[in-house]
XYZ file of C-alpha atoms in Angstrom:
437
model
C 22.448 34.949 -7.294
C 22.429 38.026 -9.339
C 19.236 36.921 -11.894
C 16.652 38.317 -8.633
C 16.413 42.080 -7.134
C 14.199 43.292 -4.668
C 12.135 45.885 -4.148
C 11.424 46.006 0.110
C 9.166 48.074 1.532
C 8.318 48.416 5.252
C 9.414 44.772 6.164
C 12.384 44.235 8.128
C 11.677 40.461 8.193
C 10.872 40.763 4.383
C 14.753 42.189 3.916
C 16.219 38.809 6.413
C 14.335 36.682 3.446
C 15.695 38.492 0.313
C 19.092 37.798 1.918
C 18.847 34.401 1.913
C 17.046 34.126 -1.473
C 20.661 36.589 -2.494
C 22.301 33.646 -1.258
C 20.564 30.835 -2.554
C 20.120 29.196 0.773
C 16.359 28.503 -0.779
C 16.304 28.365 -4.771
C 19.235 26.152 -5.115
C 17.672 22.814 -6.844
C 14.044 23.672 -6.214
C 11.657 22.581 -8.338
C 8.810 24.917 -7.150
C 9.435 28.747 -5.276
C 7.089 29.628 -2.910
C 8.427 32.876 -1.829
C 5.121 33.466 0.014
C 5.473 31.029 2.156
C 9.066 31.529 3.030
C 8.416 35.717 3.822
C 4.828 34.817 5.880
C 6.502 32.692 8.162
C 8.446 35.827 9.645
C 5.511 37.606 10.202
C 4.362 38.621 13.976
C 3.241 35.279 16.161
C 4.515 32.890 13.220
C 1.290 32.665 11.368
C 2.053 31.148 7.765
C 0.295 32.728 5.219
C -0.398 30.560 1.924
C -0.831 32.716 -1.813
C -4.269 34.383 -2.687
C -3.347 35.201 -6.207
C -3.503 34.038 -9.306
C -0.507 35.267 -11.053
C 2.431 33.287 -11.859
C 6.129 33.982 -13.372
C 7.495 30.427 -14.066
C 11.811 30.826 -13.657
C 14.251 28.619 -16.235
C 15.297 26.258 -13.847
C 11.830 25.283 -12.977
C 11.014 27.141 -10.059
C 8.130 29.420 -10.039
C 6.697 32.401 -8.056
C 3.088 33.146 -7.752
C 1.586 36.423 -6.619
C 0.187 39.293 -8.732
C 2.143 40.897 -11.959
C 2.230 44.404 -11.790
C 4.710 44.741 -15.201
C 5.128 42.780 -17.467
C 5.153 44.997 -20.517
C 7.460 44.432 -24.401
C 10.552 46.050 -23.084
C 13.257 43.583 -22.732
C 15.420 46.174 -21.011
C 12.894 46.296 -18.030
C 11.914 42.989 -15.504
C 8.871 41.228 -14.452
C 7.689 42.653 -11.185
C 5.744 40.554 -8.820
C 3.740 41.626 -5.758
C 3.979 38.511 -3.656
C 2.859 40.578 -0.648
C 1.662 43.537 0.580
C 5.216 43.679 1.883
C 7.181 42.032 -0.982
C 7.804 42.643 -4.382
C 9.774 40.819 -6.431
C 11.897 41.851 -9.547
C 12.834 39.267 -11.765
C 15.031 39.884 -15.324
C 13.381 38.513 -18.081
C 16.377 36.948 -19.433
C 15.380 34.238 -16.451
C 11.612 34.268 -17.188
C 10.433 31.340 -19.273
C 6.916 32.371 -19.149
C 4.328 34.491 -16.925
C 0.717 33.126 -16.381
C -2.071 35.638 -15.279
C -5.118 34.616 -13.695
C -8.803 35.724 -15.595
C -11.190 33.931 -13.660
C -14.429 36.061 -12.741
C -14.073 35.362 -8.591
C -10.480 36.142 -8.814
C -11.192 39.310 -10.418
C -13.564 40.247 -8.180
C -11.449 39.209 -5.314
C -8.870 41.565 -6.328
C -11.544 44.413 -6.717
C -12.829 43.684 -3.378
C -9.331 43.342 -1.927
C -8.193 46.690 -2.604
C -11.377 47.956 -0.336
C -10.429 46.202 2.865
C -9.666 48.078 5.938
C -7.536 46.865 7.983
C -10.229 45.700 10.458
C -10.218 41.664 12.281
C -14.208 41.720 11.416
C -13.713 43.045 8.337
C -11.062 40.152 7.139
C -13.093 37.705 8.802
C -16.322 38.816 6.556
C -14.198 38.946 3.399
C -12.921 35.392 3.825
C -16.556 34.456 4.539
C -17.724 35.905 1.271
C -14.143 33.741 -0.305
C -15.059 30.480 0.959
C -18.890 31.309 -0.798
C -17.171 31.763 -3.833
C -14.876 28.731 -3.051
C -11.566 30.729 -3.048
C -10.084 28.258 -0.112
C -6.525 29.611 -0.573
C -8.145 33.185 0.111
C -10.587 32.550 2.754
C -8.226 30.950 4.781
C -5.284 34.204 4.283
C -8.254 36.065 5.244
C -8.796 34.032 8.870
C -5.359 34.161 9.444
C -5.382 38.009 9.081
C -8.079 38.257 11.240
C -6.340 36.696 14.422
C -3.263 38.621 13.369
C -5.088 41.952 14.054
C -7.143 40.550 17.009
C -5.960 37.750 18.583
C -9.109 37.021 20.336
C -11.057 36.770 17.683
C -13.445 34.033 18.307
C -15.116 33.100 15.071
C -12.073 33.654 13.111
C -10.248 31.446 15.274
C -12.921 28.717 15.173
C -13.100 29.021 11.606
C -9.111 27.341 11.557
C -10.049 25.048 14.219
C -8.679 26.253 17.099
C -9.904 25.617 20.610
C -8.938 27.163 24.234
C -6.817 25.629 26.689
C -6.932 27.499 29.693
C -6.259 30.958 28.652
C -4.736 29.899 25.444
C -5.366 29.112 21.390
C -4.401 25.727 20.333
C -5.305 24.048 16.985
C -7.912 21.351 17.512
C -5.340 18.975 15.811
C -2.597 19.939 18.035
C -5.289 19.274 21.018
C -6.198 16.187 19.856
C -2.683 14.731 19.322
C -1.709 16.357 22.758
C -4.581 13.552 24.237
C -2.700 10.913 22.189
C -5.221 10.643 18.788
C -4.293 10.530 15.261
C -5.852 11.527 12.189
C -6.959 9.062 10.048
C -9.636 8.712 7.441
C -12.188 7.779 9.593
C -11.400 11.201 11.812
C -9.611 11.136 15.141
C -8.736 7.914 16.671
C -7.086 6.197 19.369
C -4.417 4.421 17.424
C -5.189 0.841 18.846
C -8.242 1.196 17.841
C -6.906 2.473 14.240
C -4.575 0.000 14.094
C -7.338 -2.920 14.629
C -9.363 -1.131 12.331
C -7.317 -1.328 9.273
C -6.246 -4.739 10.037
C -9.963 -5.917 10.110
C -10.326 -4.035 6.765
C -7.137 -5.531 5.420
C -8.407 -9.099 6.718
C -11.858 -8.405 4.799
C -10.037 -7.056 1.403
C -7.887 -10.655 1.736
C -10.807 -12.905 2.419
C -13.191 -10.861 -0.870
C -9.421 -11.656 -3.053
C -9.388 -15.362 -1.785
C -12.979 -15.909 -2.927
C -12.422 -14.223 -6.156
C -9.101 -16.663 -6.726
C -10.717 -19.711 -5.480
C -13.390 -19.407 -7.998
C -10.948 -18.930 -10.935
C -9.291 -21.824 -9.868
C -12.511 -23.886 -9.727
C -13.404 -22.808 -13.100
C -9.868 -23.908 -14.573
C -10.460 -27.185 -12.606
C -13.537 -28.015 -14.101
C -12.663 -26.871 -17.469
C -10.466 -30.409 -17.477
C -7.747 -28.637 -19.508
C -3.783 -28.585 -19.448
C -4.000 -26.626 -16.637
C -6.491 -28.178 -14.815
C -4.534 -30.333 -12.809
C -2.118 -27.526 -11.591
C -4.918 -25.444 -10.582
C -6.408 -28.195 -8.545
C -2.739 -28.789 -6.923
C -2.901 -25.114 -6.394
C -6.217 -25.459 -4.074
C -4.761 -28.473 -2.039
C -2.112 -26.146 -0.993
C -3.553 -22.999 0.302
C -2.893 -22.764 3.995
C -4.016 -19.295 4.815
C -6.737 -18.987 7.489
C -8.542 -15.471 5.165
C -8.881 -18.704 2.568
C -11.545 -20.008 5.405
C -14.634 -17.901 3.918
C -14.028 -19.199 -0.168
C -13.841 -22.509 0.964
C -17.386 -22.447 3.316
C -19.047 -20.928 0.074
C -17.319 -23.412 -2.401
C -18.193 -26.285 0.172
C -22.021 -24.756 -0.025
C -22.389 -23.986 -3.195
C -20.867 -27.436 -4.869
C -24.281 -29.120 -3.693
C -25.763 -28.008 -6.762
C -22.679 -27.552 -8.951
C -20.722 -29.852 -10.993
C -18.107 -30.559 -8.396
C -17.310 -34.033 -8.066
C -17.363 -35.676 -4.929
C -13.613 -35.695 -4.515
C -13.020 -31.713 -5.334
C -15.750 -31.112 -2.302
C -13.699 -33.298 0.155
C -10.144 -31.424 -0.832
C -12.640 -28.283 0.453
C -13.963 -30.182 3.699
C -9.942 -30.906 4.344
C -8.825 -27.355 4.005
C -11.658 -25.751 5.910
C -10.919 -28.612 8.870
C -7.183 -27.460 8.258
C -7.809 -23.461 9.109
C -9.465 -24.391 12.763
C -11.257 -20.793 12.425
C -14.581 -20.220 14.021
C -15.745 -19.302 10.034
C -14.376 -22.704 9.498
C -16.039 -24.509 12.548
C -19.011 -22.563 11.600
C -19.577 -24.613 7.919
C -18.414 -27.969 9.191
C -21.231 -27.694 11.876
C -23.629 -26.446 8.942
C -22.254 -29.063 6.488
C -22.944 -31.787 9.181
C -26.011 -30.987 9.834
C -27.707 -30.292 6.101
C -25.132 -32.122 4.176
C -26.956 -34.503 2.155
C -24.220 -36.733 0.800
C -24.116 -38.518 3.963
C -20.277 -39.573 3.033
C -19.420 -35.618 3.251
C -21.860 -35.385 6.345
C -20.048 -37.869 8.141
C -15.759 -36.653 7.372
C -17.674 -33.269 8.709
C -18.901 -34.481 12.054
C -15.732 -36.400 12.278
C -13.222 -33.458 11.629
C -15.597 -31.162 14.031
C -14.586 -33.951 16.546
C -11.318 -33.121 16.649
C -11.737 -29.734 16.890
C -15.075 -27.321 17.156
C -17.284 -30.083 19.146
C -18.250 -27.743 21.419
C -19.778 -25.404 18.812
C -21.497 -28.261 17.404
C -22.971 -29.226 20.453
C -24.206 -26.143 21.320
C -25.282 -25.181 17.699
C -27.600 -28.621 17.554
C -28.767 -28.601 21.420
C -30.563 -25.145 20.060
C -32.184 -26.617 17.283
C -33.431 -30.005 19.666
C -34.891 -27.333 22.432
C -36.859 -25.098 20.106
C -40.292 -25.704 19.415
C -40.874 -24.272 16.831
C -37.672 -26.165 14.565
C -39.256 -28.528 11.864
C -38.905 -31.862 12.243
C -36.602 -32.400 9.741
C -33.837 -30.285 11.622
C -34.839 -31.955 14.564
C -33.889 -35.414 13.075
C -30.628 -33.745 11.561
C -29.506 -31.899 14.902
C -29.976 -35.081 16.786
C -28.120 -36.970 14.060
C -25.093 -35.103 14.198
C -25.233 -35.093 18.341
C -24.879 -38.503 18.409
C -21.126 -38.184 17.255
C -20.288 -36.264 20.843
C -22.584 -38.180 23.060
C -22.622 -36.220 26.699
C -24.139 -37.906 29.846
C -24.419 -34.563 31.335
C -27.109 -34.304 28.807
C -29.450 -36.918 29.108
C -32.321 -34.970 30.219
C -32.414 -33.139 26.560
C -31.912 -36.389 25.344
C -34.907 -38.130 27.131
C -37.159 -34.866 26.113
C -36.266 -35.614 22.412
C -37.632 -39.131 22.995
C -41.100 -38.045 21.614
C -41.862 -34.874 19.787
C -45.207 -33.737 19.130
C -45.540 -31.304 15.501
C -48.981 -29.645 14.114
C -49.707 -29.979 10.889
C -52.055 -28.142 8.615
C -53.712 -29.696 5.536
C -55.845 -28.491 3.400
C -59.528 -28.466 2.896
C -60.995 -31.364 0.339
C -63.427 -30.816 -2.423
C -66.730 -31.266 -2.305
C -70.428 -29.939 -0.883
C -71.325 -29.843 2.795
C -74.620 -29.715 3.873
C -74.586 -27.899 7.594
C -77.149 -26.091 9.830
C -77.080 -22.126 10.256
C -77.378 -20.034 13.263
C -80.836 -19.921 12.972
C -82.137 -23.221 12.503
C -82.216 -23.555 8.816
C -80.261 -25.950 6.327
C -77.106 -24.389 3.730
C -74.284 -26.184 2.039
C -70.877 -25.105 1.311
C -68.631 -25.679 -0.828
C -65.163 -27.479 0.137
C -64.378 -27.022 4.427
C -62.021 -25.788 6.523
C -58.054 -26.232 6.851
C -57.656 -29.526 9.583
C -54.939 -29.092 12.356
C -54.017 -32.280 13.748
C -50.961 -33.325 16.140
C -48.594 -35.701 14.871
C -46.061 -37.761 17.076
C -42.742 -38.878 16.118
C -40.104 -40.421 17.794
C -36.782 -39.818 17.386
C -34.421 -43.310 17.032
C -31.044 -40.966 17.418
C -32.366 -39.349 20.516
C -32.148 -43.139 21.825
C -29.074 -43.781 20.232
C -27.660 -40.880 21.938
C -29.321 -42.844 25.459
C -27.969 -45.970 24.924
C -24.581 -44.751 24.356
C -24.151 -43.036 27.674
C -26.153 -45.524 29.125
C -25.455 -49.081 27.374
C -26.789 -51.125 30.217
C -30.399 -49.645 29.820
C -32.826 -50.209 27.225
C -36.319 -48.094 28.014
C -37.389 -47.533 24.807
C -39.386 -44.573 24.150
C -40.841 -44.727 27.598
C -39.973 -41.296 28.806
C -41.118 -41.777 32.462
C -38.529 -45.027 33.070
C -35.539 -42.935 31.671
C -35.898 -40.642 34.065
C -36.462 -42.545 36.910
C -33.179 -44.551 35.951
C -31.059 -41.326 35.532
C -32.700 -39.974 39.108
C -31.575 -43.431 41.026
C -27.681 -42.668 39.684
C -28.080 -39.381 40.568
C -28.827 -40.444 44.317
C -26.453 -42.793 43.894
C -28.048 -46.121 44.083
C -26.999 -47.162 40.217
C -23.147 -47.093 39.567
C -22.376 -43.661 38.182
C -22.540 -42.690 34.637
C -19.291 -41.754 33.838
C -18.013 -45.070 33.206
C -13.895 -45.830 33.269
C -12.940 -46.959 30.003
């Protein structure tokens, strides 16, 4: 190409890159020239060097060259010459300039000024980019670093400063360390790539299952909106299949207690969460048979969770039946829904939920009491004190749940006489428990 000339001085590697540049081996088709980058790569040990200035001589064609101007004056006779190194200068005609854009900004300026003071000292570069990095110059501060290891190799800030670590004797780059023990880079720093890989598919799962919510509750809105396209919204909800659905469903299932779902729309929801056989799933079937209180709902629950998830239902109402602190409500509704996966291996939880004893609390009455004090003499108070008392209930499914693993027996409530008959087939004088069918 015949539009660029060079003036070289000192570089030999400099004059190997203005021979290919004479050859268009680089600037053939490129969009954007950096020459910097292209002469810095020959320098001693490799090192890359990226621009520090703000000058820049844009080419027709496109292609641009950054570095300082140093003329750039009316004379159409003379070219644009660019310093793009301390090494390199580059000449270009104006006939092939389209424009030239000079840097005026204050740090800039005063990075120049500064610039032209530096000895050629590893300390002293590794200061200056200190001060560039202050004045957040990042190009600069890091040209600076790179300098600094150029003239001392050893130089231990510096080369901490671009991340470098030893091995053995040796500089590495932390990255190329880290790779060399088999992490990546990834947004969340350096990571074993299983573990990145499971990572961003537990994110993608969550971004699915926050979508699905957001669509199923556009479609319930068109559904209940009983327009034209009511009906094909509600088709649309009978049909989704994916297992991420599982969350939108639970919170639809919970949430159409007190909406204006009809009875039919919350079954299609108790159908598809059966359908995804997902612990989330599992997890509001047990809930929905348990505090359900359409008892028609309640019961396709328990019956779906019998087919699959009865062992999380068993365990997830056993744990309400054995605390003693659980209301009694929940104890009446946990022993409700055990009775549809009666166990004989559990009739000892089931005898103990025979008769449960609660405290109860009520409140102090109206009204003037007339009581003694400490020291003989008469007072009266007003109202008295919260009563305690102990109430006992007992539990008809907790005997339901007896009879059915034991349909030859009929106790009652008497605690004492279910054990005893459970202890005699355990010794095996009563014909075992486990019936054929």
């Amino acid at each position: 190409m015949k539009f660029l000339s060079f003036i070289i001085r000192r570089s030999r590697c400099c004059h190997s890159a203005c021979g290919l540049l004479r050859r268009g081996h680089f600037l053939g088709g490129a969009r954007r020239l950096q020459l910097i980058l292209i002469v810095a790569g020959m320098q001693v040990g490799g090192t890359p060097r990226t621009s520090v200035f703000a000058d820049t001589v844009e080419l027709r064609g496109g292609a641009t060259v950054d570095g300082v101007i140093l003329g750039d004056g009316d004379d159409e006779q003379r070219p644009v010459v660019i310093e793009v190194d301390n090494d390199l200068k580059v000449a270009v005609p104006r006939s092939r300039v389209r424009k030239t854009m000079q840097g005026q900004d204050e740090d800039l300026l005063w990075y120049r000024t500064e610039r032209a003071k530096l000895p050629a000292d590893a300390e002293a570069h590794y200061q200056f980019a200190r001060a560039c990095k202050s004045r957040r110059l990042n190009a600069q501060c890091d040209y600076h670093f790179r300098r600094a290891i150029e003239i001392d190799p050893n130089h231990t800030r510096a080369r901490s400063a671009l991340r470098y670590v030893k091995d053995g004797q040796t500089w590495v780059r932390f990255e190329d360390e880290q790779r060399k023990r088999g992490l990546i880079l990834t947004s969340k720093g350096w990571q074993v790539p299983e573990v990145y890989v499971q990572e961003e598919a537990r994110d993608e799962a969550r971004g699915q299952i926050k979508r699905w919510e957001t669509e199923l509750t556009k479609l319930r809105t068109a559904v209940r909106r009983n327009n034209k396209r009511s009906a094909e919204a509600l088709e649309t909800i009978k049909t989704i299949s994916d297992p991420l659905a599982a969350n939108a469903f639970a919170e639809a299932l919970k949430d159409s207690r007190k909406s204006s779902d009809p009875p039919a729309m919350r079954r299609i929801y108790l159908d598809r969460l059966a359908s995804f056989k997902t612990s989330t799933s599992v997890a509001a079937l047990v809930e929905c048979g348990m505090f359900e209180p359409d008892s028609v709902i309640r019961d396709e629950a328990l019956h779906h969770l019998q087919d699959y998830g009865a062992q999380s239902a068993v365990a997830s109402y056993l744990q309400v039946v054995r605390n003693s602190k659980s209301k009694p409500a929940d104890v009446t509704a946990a022993l409700r829904g055990l009775t549809y996966f009666p166990d004989p291996e559990l009739w000892e939880d089931y005898v103990n939920a025979l008769n449960t004893q609660y405290k109860t609390v009520t409140a102090p009455g109206p009204g003037m009491q007339v009581g003694r004090s400490s020291t003989g003499g008469m007072g009266m108070n007003m109202g008295g004190k919260p009563q305690e008392k102990t109430v006992n209930q007992q539990n008809a499914d907790a005997l339901a749940l007896l009879k059915q693993i034991a349909p030859d027996a009929d106790f009652r409530y008497d605690e004492m006489s279910w054990r005893k008959y459970f202890a005699d087939r355990l010794m095996g004088t009563v014909k075992d428990l486990r019936r054929d069918p």
